[in-house]
PDB file of C-alpha atoms in Angstrom:
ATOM      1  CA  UNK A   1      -9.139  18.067  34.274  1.00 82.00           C
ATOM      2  CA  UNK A   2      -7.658  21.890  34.141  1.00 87.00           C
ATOM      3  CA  UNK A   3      -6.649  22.631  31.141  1.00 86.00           C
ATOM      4  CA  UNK A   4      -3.248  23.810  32.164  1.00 90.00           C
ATOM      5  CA  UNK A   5      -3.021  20.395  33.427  1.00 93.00           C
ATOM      6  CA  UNK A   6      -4.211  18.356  29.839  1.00 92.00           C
ATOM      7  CA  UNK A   7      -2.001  21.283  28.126  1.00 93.00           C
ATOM      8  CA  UNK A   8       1.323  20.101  30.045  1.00 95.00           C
ATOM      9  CA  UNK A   9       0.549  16.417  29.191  1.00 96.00           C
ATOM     10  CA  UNK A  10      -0.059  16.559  25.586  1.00 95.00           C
ATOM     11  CA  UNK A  11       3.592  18.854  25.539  1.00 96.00           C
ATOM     12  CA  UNK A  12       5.112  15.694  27.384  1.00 96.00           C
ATOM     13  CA  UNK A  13       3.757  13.507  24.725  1.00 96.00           C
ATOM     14  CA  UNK A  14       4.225  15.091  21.818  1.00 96.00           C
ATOM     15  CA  UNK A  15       8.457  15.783  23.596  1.00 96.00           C
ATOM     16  CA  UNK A  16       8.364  12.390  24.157  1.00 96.00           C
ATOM     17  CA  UNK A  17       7.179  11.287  20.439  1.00 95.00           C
ATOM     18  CA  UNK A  18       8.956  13.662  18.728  1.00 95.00           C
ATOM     19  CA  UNK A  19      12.426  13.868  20.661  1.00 94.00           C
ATOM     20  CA  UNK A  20      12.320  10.077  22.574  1.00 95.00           C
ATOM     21  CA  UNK A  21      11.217   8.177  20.140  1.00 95.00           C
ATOM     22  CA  UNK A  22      11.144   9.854  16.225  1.00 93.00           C
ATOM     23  CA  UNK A  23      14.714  11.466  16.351  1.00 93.00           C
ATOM     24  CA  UNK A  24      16.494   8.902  18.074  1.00 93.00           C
ATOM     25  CA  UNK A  25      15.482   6.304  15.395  1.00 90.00           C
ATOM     26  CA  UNK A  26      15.185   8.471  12.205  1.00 88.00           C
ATOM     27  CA  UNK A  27      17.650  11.272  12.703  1.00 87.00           C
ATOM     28  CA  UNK A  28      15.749  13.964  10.978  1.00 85.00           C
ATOM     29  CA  UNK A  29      15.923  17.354  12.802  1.00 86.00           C
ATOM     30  CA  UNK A  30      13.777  19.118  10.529  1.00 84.00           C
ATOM     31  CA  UNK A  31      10.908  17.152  11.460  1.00 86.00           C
ATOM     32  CA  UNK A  32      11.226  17.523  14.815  1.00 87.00           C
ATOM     33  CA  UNK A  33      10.124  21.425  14.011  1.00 85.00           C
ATOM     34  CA  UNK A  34       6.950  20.152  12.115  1.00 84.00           C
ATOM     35  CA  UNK A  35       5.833  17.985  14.466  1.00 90.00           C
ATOM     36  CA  UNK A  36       6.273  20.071  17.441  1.00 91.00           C
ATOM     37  CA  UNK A  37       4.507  22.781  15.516  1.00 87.00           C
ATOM     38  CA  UNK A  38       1.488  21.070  14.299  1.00 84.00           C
ATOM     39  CA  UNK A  39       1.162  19.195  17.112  1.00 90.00           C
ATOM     40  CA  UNK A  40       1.160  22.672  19.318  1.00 90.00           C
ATOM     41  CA  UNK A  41      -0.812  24.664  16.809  1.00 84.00           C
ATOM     42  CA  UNK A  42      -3.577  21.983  16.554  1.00 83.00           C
ATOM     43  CA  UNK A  43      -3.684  21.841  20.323  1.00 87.00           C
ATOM     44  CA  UNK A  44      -4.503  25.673  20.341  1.00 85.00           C
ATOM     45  CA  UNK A  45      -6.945  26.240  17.303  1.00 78.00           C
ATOM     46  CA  UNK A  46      -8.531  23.052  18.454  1.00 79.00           C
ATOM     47  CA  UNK A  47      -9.000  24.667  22.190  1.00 82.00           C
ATOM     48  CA  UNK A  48      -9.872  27.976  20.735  1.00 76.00           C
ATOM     49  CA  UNK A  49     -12.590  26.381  18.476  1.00 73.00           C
ATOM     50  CA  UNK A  50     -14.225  24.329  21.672  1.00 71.00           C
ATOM     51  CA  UNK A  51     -15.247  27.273  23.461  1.00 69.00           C
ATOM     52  CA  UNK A  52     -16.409  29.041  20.105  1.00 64.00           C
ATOM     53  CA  UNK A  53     -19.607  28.542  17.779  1.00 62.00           C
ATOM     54  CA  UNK A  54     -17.638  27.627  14.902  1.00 61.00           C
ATOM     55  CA  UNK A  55     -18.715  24.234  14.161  1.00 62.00           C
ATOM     56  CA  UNK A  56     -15.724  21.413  14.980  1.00 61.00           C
ATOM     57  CA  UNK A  57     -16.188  20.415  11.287  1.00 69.00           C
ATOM     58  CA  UNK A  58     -14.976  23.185  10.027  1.00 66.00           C
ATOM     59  CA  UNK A  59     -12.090  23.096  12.408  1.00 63.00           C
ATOM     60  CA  UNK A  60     -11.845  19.583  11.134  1.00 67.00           C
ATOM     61  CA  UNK A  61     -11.787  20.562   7.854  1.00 70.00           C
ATOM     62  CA  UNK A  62      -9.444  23.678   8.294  1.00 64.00           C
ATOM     63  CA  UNK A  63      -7.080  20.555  10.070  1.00 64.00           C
ATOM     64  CA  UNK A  64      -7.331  18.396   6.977  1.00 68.00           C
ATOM     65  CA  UNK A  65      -6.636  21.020   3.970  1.00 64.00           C
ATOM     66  CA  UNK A  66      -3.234  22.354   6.300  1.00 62.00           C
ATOM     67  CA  UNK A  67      -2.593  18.819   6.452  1.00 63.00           C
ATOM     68  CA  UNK A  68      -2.742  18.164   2.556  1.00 64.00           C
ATOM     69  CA  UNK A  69      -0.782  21.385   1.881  1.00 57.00           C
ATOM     70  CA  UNK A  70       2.004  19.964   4.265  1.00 58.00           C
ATOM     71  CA  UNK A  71       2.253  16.592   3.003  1.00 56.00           C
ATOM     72  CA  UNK A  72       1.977  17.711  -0.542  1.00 59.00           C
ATOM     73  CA  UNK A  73       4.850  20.309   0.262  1.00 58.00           C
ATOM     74  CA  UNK A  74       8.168  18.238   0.339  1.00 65.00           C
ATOM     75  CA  UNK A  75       8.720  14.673   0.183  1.00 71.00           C
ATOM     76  CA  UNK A  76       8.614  12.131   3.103  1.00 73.00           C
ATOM     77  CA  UNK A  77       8.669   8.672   4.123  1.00 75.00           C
ATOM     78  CA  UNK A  78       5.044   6.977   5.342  1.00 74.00           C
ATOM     79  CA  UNK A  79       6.944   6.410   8.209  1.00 81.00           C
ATOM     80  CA  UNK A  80       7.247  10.186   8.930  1.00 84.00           C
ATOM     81  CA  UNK A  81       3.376  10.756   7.739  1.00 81.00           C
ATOM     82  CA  UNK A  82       2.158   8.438   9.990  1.00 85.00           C
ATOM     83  CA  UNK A  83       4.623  10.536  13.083  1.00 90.00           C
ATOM     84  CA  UNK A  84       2.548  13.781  11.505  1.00 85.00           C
ATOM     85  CA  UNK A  85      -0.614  12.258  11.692  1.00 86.00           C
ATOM     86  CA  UNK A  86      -0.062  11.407  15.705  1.00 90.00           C
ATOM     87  CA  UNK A  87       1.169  14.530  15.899  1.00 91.00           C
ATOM     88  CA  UNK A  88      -2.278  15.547  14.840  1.00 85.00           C
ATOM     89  CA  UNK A  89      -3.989  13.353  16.780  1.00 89.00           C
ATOM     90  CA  UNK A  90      -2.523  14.326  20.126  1.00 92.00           C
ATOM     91  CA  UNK A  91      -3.074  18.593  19.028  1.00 90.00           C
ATOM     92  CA  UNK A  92      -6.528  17.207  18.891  1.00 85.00           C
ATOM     93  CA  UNK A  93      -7.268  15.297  21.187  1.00 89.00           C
ATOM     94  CA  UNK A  94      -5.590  17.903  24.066  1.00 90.00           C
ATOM     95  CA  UNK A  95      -7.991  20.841  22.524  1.00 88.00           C
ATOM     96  CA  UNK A  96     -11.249  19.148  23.010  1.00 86.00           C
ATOM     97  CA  UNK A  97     -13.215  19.078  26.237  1.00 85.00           C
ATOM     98  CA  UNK A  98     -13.451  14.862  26.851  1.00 86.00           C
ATOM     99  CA  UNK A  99     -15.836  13.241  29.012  1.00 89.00           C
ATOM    100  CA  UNK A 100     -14.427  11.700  31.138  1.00 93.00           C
ATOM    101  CA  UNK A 101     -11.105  13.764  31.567  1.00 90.00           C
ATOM    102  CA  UNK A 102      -8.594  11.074  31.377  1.00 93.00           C
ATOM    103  CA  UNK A 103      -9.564  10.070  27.927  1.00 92.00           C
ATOM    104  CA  UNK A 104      -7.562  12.131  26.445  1.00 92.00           C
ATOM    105  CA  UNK A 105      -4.400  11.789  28.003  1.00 94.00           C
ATOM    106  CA  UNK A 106      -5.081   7.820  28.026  1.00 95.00           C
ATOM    107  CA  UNK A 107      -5.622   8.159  24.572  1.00 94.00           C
ATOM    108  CA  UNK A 108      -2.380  10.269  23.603  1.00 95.00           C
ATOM    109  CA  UNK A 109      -0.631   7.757  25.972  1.00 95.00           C
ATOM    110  CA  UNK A 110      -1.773   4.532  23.546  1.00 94.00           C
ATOM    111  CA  UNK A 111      -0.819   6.640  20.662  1.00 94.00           C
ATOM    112  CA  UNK A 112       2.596   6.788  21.513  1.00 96.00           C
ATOM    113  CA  UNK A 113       2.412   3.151  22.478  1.00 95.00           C
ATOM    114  CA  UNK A 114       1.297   2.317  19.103  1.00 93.00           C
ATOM    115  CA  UNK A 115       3.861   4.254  17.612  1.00 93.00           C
ATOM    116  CA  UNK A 116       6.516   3.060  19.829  1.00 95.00           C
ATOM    117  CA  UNK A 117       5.683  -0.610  18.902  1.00 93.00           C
ATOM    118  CA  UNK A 118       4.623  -0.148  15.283  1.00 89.00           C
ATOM    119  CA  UNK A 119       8.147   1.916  14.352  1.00 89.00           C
ATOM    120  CA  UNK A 120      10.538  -0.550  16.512  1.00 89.00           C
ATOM    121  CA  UNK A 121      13.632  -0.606  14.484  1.00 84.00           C
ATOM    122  CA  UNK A 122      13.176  -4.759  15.943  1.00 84.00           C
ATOM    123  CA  UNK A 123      10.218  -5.568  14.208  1.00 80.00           C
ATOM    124  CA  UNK A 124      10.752  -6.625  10.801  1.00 78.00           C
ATOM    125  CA  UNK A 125      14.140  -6.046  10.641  1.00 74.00           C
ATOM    126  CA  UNK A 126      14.167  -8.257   7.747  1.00 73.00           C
ATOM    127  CA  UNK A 127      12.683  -6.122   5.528  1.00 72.00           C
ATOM    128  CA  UNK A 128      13.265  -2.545   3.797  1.00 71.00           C
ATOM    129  CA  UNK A 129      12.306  -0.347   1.447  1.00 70.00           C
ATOM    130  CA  UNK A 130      14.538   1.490  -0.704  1.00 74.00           C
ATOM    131  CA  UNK A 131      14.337   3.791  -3.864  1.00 78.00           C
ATOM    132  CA  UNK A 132      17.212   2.944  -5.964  1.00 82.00           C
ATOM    133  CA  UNK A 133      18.384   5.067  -9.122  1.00 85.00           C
ATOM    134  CA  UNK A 134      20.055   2.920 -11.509  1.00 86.00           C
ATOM    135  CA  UNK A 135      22.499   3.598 -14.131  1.00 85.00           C
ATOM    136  CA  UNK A 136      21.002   1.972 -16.601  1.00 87.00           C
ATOM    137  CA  UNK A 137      16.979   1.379 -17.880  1.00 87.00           C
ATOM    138  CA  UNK A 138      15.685  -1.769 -17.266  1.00 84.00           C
ATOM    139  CA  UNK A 139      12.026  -2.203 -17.989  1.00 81.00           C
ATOM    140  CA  UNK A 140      11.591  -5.989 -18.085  1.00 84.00           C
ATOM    141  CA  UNK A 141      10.889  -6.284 -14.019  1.00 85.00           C
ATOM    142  CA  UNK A 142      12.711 -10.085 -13.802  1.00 87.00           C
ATOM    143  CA  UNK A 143      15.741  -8.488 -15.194  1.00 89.00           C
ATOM    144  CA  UNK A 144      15.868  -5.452 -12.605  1.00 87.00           C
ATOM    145  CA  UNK A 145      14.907  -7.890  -9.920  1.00 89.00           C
ATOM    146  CA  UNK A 146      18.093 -10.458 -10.950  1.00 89.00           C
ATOM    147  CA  UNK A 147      20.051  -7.166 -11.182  1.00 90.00           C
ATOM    148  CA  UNK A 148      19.596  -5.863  -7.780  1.00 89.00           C
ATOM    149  CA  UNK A 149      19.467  -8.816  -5.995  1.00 89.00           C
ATOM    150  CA  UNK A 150      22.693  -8.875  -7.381  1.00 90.00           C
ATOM    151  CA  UNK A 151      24.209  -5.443  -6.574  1.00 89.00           C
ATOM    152  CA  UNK A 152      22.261  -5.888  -2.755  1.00 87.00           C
ATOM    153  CA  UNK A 153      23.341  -9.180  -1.947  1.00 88.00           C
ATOM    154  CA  UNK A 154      19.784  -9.976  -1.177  1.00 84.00           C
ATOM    155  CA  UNK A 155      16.476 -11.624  -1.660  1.00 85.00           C
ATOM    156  CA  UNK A 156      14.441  -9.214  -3.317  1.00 84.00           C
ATOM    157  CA  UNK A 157      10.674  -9.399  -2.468  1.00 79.00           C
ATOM    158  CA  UNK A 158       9.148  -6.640  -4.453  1.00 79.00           C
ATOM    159  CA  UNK A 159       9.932  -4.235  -6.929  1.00 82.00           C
ATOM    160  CA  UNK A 160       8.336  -1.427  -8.160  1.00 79.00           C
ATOM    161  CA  UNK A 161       9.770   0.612 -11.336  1.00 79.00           C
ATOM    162  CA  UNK A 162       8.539   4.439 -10.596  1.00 78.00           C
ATOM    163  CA  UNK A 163      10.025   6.145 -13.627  1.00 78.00           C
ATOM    164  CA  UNK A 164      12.559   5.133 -16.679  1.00 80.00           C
ATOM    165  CA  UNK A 165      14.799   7.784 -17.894  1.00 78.00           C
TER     166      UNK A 165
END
């Protein structure tokens, strides 16, 4: 496959993750930037690094330390890591020369499925995950638990005390 051609497709997918599917469920513009970004930038160090005689695991490991330094640099949700790391994925996959040639837009096509499915706002609708700041300390965990299942009006599964000022 050309690689204008395998170019184009991983720009669909990473418009159609990013825009079609991430922002229209978790409303965060300045992700949108990130992900477009990394996914792009991968996509062209990863090409440029196929045709050289740098070794891909240095590439690989030029990949991972960016990818510490950005998830170390703000705070975000898994949910949002786990976007990054498709994002990733696809830059990847759509800068290395595949045998055969469809395997990498097949793959970056069940990577969006996956993510599609796995981030449905339908499936476990049920259950969240919150971070609460409370105006009080409580450090006995039964007590927290009876307090905000009282101030959520709901069945509290787990709880996890972070920090107690």
């Amino acid at each position: 496959m050309p690689a204008a051609a395998i170019f184009a497709i991983d720009i669909a997918a990473i418009t159609l993750l990013a825009y079609g599917i991430y922002f229209r469920r978790h409303r965060r513009r300045d992700m949108l930037l990130a992900y477009v970004g990394l996914n792009v930038g991968v996509m062209a160090v990863t090409t440029a690094l196929d045709t050289a005689t740098v070794g891909t695991g240095f590439g690989l490991g030029l990949f991972g330390v960016l990818s510490i330094i950005r998830l170390r640099s703000s705070e975000i949700s898994q949910e949002e890591v786990a976007y990054y790391f498709v994002s990733l994925a696809m830059g990847l996959l759509a800068g290395v020369t595949l045998d055969p040639s469809w395997a990498a837009p097949a793959l970056m096509g069940v990577l969006i499925v996956v993510m599609f499915v796995a981030d449905h706002p339908r499936l476990l609708v049920r259950y969240r995950h919150q971070i609460i700041t409370l105006d009080a300390a409580y450090t006995d965990e039964r007590e927290l638990r009876e307090r905000l299942e009282t101030l959520l009006c709901a069945d509290i599964k787990q709880v996890t005390i972070t920090r107690v000022d």
